[in-house]
PDB file of N, CA and C in Angstrom:
ATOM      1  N   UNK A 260       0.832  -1.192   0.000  1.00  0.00           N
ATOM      2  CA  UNK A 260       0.000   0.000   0.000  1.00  0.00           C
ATOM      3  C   UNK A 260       0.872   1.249   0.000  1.00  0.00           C
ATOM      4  N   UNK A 261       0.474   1.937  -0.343  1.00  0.00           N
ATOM      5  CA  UNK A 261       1.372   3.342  -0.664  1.00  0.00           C
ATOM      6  C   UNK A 261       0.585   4.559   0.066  1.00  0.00           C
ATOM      7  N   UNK A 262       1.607   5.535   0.491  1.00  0.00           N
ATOM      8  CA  UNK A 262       0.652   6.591   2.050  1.00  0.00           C
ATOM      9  C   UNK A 262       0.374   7.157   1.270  1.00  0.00           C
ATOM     10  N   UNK A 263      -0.141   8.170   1.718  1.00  0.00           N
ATOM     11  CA  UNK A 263      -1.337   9.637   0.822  1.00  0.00           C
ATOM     12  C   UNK A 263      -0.631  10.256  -0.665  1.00  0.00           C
ATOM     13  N   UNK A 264       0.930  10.960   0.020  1.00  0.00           N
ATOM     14  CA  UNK A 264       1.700  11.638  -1.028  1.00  0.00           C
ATOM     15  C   UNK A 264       2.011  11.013  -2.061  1.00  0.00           C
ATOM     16  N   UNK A 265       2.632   9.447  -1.607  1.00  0.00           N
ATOM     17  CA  UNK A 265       2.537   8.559  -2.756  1.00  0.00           C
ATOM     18  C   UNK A 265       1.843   8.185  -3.286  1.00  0.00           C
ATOM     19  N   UNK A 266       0.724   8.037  -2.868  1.00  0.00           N
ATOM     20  CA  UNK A 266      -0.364   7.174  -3.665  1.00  0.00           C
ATOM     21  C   UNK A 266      -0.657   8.513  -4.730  1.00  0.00           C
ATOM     22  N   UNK A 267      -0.668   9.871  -4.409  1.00  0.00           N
ATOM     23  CA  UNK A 267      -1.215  11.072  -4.917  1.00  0.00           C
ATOM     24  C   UNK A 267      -0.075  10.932  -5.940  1.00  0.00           C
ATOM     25  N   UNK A 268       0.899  10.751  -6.272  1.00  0.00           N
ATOM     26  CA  UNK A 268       2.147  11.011  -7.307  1.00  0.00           C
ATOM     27  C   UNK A 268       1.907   9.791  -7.931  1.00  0.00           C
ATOM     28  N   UNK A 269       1.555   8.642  -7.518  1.00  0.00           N
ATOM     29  CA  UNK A 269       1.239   7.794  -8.610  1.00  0.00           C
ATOM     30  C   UNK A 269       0.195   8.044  -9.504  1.00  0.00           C
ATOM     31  N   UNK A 270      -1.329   8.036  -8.064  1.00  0.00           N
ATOM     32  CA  UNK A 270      -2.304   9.287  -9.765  1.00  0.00           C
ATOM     33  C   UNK A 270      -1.919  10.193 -10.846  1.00  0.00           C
ATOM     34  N   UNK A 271      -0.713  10.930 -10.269  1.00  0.00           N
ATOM     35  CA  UNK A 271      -0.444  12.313 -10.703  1.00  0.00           C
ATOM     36  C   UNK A 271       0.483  11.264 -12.268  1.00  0.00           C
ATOM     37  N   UNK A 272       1.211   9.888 -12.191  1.00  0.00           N
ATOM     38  CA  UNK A 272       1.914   9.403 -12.790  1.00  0.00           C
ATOM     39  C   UNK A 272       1.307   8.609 -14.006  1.00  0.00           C
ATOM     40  N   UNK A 273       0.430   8.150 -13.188  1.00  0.00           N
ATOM     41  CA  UNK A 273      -0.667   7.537 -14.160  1.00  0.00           C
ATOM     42  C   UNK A 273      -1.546   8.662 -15.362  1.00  0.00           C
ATOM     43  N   UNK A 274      -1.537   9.672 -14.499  1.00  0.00           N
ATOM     44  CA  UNK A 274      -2.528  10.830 -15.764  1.00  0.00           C
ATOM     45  C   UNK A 274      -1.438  11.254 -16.558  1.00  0.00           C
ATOM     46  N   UNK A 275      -0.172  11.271 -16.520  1.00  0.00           N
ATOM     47  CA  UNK A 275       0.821  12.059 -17.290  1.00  0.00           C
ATOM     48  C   UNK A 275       0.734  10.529 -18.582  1.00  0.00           C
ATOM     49  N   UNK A 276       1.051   9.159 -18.361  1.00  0.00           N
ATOM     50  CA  UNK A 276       0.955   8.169 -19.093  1.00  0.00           C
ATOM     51  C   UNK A 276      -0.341   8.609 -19.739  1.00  0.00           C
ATOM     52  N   UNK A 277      -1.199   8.545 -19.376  1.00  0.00           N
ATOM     53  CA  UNK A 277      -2.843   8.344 -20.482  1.00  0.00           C
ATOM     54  C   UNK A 277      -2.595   9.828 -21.037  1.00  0.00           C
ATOM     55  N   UNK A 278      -1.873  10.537 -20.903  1.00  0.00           N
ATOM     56  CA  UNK A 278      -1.859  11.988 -21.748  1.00  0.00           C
ATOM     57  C   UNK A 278      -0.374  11.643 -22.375  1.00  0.00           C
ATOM     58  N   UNK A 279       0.184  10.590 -22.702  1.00  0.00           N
ATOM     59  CA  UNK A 279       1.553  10.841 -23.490  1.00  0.00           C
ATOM     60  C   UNK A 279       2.668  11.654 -23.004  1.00  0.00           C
ATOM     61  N   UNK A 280       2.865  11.918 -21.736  1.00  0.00           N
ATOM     62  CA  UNK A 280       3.827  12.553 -21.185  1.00  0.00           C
ATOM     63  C   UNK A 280       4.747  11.953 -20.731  1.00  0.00           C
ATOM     64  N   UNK A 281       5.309  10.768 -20.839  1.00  0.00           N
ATOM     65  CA  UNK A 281       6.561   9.893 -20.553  1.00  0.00           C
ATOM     66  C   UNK A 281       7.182  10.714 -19.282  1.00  0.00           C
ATOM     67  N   UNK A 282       7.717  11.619 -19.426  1.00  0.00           N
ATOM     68  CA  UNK A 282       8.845  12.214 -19.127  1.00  0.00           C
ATOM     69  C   UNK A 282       8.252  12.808 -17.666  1.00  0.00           C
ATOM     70  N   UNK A 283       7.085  13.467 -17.729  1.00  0.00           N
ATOM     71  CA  UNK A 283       6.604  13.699 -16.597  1.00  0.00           C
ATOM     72  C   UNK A 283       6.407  12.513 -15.282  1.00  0.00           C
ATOM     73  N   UNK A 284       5.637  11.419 -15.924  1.00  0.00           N
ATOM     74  CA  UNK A 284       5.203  10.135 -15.552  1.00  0.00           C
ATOM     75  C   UNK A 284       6.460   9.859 -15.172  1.00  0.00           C
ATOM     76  N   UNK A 285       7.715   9.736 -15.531  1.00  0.00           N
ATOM     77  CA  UNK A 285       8.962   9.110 -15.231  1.00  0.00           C
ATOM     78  C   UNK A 285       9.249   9.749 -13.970  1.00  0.00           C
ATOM     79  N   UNK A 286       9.492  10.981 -13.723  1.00  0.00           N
ATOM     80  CA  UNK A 286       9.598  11.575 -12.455  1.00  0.00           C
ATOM     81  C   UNK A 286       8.896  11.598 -11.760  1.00  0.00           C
ATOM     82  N   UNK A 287       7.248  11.740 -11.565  1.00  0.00           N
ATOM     83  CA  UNK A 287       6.081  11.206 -10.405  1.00  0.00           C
ATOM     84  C   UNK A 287       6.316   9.876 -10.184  1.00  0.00           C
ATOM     85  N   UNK A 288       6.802   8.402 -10.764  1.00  0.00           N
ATOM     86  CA  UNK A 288       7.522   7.501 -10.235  1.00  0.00           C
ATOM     87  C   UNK A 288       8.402   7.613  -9.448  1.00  0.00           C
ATOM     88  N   UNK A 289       9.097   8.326 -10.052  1.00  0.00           N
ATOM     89  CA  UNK A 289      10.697   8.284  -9.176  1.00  0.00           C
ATOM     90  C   UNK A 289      10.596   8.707  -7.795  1.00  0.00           C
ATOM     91  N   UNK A 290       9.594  10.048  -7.979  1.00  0.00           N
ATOM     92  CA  UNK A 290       8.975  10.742  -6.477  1.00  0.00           C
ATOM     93  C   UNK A 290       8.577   9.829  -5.519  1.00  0.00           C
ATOM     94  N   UNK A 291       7.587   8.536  -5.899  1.00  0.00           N
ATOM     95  CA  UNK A 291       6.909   7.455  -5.335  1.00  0.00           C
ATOM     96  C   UNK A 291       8.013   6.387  -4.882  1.00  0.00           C
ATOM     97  N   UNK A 292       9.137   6.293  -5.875  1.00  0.00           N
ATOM     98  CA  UNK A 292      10.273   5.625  -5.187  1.00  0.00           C
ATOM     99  C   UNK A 292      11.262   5.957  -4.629  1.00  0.00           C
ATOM    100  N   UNK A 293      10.540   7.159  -4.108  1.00  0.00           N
ATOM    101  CA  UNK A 293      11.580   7.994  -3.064  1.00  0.00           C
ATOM    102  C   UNK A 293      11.142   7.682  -1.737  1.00  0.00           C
ATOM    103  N   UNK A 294       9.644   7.983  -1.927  1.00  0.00           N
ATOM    104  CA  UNK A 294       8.850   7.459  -0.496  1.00  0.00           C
ATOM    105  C   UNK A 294       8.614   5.879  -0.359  1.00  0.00           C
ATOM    106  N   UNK A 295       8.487   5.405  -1.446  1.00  0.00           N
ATOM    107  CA  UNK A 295       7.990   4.128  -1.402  1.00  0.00           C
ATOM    108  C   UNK A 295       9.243   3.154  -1.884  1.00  0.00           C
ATOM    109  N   UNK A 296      10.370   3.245  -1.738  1.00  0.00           N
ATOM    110  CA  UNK A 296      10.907   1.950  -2.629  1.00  0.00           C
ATOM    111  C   UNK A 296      11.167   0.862  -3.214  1.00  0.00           C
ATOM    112  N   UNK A 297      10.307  -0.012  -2.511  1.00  0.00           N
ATOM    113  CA  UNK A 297       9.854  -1.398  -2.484  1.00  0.00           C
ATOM    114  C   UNK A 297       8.387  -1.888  -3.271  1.00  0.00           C
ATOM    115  N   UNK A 298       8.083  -0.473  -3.940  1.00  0.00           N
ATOM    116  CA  UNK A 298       6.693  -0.665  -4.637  1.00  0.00           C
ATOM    117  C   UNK A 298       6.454  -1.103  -5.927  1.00  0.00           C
ATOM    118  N   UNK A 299       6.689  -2.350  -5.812  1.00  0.00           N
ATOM    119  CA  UNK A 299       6.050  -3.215  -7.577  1.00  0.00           C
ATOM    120  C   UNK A 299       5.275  -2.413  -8.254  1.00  0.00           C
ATOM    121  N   UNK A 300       4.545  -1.439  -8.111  1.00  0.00           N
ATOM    122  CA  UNK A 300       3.352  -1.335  -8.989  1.00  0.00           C
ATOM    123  C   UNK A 300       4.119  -0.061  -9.602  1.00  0.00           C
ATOM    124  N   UNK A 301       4.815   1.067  -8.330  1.00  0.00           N
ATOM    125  CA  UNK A 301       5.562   1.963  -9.419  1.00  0.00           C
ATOM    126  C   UNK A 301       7.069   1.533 -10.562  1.00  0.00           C
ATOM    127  N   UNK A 302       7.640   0.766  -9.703  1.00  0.00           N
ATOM    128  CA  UNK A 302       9.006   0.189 -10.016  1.00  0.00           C
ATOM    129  C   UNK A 302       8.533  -0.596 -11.740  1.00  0.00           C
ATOM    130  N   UNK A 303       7.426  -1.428 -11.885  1.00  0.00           N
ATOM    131  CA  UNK A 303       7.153  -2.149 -13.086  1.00  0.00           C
ATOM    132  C   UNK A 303       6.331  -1.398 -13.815  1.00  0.00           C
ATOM    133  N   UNK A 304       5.764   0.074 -13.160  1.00  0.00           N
ATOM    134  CA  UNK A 304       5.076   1.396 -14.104  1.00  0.00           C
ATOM    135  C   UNK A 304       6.461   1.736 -14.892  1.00  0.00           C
ATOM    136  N   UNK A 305       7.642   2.233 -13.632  1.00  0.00           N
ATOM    137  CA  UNK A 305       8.588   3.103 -14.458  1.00  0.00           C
ATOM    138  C   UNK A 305       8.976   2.259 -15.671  1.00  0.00           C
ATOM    139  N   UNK A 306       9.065   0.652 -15.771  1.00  0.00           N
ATOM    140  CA  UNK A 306       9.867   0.478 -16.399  1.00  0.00           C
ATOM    141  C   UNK A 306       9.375   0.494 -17.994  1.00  0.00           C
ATOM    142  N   UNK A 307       7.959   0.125 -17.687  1.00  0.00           N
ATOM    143  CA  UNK A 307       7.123   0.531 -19.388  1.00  0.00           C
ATOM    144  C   UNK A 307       7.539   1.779 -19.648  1.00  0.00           C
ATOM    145  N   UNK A 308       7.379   2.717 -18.917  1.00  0.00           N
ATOM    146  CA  UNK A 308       7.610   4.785 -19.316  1.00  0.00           C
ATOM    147  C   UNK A 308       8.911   4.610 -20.079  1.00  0.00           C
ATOM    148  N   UNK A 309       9.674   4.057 -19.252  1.00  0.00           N
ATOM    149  CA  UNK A 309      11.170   3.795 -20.208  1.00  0.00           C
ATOM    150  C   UNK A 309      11.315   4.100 -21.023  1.00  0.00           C
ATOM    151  N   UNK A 310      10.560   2.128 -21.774  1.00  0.00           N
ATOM    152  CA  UNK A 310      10.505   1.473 -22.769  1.00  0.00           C
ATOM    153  C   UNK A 310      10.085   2.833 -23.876  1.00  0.00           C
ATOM    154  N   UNK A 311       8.837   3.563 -23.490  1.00  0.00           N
ATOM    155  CA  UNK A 311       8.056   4.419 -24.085  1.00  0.00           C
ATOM    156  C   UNK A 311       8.896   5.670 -24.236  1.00  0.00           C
ATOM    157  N   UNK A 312       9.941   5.640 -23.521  1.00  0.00           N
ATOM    158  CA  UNK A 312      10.674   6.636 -23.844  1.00  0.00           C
ATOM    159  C   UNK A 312      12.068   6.233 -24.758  1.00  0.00           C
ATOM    160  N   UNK A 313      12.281   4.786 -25.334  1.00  0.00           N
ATOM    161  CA  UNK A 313      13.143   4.547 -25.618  1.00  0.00           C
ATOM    162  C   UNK A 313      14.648   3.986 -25.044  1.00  0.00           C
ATOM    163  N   UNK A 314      14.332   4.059 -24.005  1.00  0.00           N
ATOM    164  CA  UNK A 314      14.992   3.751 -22.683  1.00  0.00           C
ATOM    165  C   UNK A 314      15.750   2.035 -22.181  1.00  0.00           C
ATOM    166  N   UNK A 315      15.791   1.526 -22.969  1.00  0.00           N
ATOM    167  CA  UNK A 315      16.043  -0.005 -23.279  1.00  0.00           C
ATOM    168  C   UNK A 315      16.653  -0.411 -21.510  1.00  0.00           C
ATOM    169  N   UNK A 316      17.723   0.013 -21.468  1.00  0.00           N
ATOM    170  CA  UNK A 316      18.713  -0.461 -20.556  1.00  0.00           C
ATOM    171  C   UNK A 316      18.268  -0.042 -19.634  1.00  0.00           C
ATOM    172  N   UNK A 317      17.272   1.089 -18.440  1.00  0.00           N
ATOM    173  CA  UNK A 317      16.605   1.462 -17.897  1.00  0.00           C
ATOM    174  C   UNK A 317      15.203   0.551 -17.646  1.00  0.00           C
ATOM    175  N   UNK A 318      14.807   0.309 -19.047  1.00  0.00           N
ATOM    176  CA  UNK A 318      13.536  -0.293 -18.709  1.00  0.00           C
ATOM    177  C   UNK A 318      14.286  -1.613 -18.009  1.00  0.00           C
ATOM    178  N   UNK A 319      14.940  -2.111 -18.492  1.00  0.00           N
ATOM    179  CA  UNK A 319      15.565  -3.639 -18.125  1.00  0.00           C
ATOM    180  C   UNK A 319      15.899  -3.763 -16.630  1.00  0.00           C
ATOM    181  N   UNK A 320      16.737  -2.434 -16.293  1.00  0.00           N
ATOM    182  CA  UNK A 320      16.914  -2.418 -14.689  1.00  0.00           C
ATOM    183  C   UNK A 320      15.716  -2.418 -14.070  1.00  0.00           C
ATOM    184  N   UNK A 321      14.889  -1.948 -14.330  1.00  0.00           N
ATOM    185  CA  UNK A 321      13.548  -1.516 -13.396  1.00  0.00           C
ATOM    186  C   UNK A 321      13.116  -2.809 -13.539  1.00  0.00           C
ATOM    187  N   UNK A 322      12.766  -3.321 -14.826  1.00  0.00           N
ATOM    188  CA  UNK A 322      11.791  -5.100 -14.514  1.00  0.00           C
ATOM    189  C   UNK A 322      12.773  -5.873 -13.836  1.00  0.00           C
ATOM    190  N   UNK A 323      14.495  -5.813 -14.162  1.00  0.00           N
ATOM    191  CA  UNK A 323      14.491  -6.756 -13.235  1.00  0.00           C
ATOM    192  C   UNK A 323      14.382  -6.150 -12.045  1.00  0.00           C
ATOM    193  N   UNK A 324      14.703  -5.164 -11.158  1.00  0.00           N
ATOM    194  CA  UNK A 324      14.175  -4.733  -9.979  1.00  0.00           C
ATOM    195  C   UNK A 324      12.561  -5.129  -9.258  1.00  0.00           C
ATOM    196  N   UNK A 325      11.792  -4.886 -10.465  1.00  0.00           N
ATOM    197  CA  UNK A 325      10.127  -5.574  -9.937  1.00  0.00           C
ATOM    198  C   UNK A 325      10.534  -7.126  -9.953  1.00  0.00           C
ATOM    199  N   UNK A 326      10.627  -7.993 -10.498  1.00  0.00           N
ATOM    200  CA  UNK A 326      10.989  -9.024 -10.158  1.00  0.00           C
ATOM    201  C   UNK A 326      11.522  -9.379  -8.866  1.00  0.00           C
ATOM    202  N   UNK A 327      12.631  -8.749  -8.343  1.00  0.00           N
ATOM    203  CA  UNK A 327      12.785  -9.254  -7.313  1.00  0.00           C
ATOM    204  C   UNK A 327      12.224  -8.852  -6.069  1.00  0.00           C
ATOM    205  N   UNK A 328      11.326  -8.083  -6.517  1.00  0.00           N
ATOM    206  CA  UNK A 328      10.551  -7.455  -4.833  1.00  0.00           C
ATOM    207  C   UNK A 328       9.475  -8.868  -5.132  1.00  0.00           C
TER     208      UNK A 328
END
């Protein structure tokens, strides 16, 4: 479960994705894995944004990172 601020930066992460904003979405993650670090749901978000950003070797760290939580 993720507390208020986080859970609020993941919304905030999720609306930047459904509007094509990669780049925004990439940093409201990062915010969430500042507070949250252990969170599968942002850690395997960031790593699609990556991908979507072109991001190969990034996306790869992040899935394997969700994997091992």
């Amino acid at each position: 479960d993720l507390p208020g601020l986080a859970l609020a930066q993941y919304g905030l992460a999720q609306m930047h994705v459904e509007r094509g904003d990669y780049e925004a979405a990439r940093a409201a993650y990062e915010r969430v894995l500042g507070a949250v670090p252990d969170s599968f749901e942002a850690v395997s978000a960031l790593a699609l944004v990556h991908l979507r950003l072109g991001r190969a070797a990034d996306a790869r760290r992040c899935a394997t990172r969700a994997l091992a939580l």
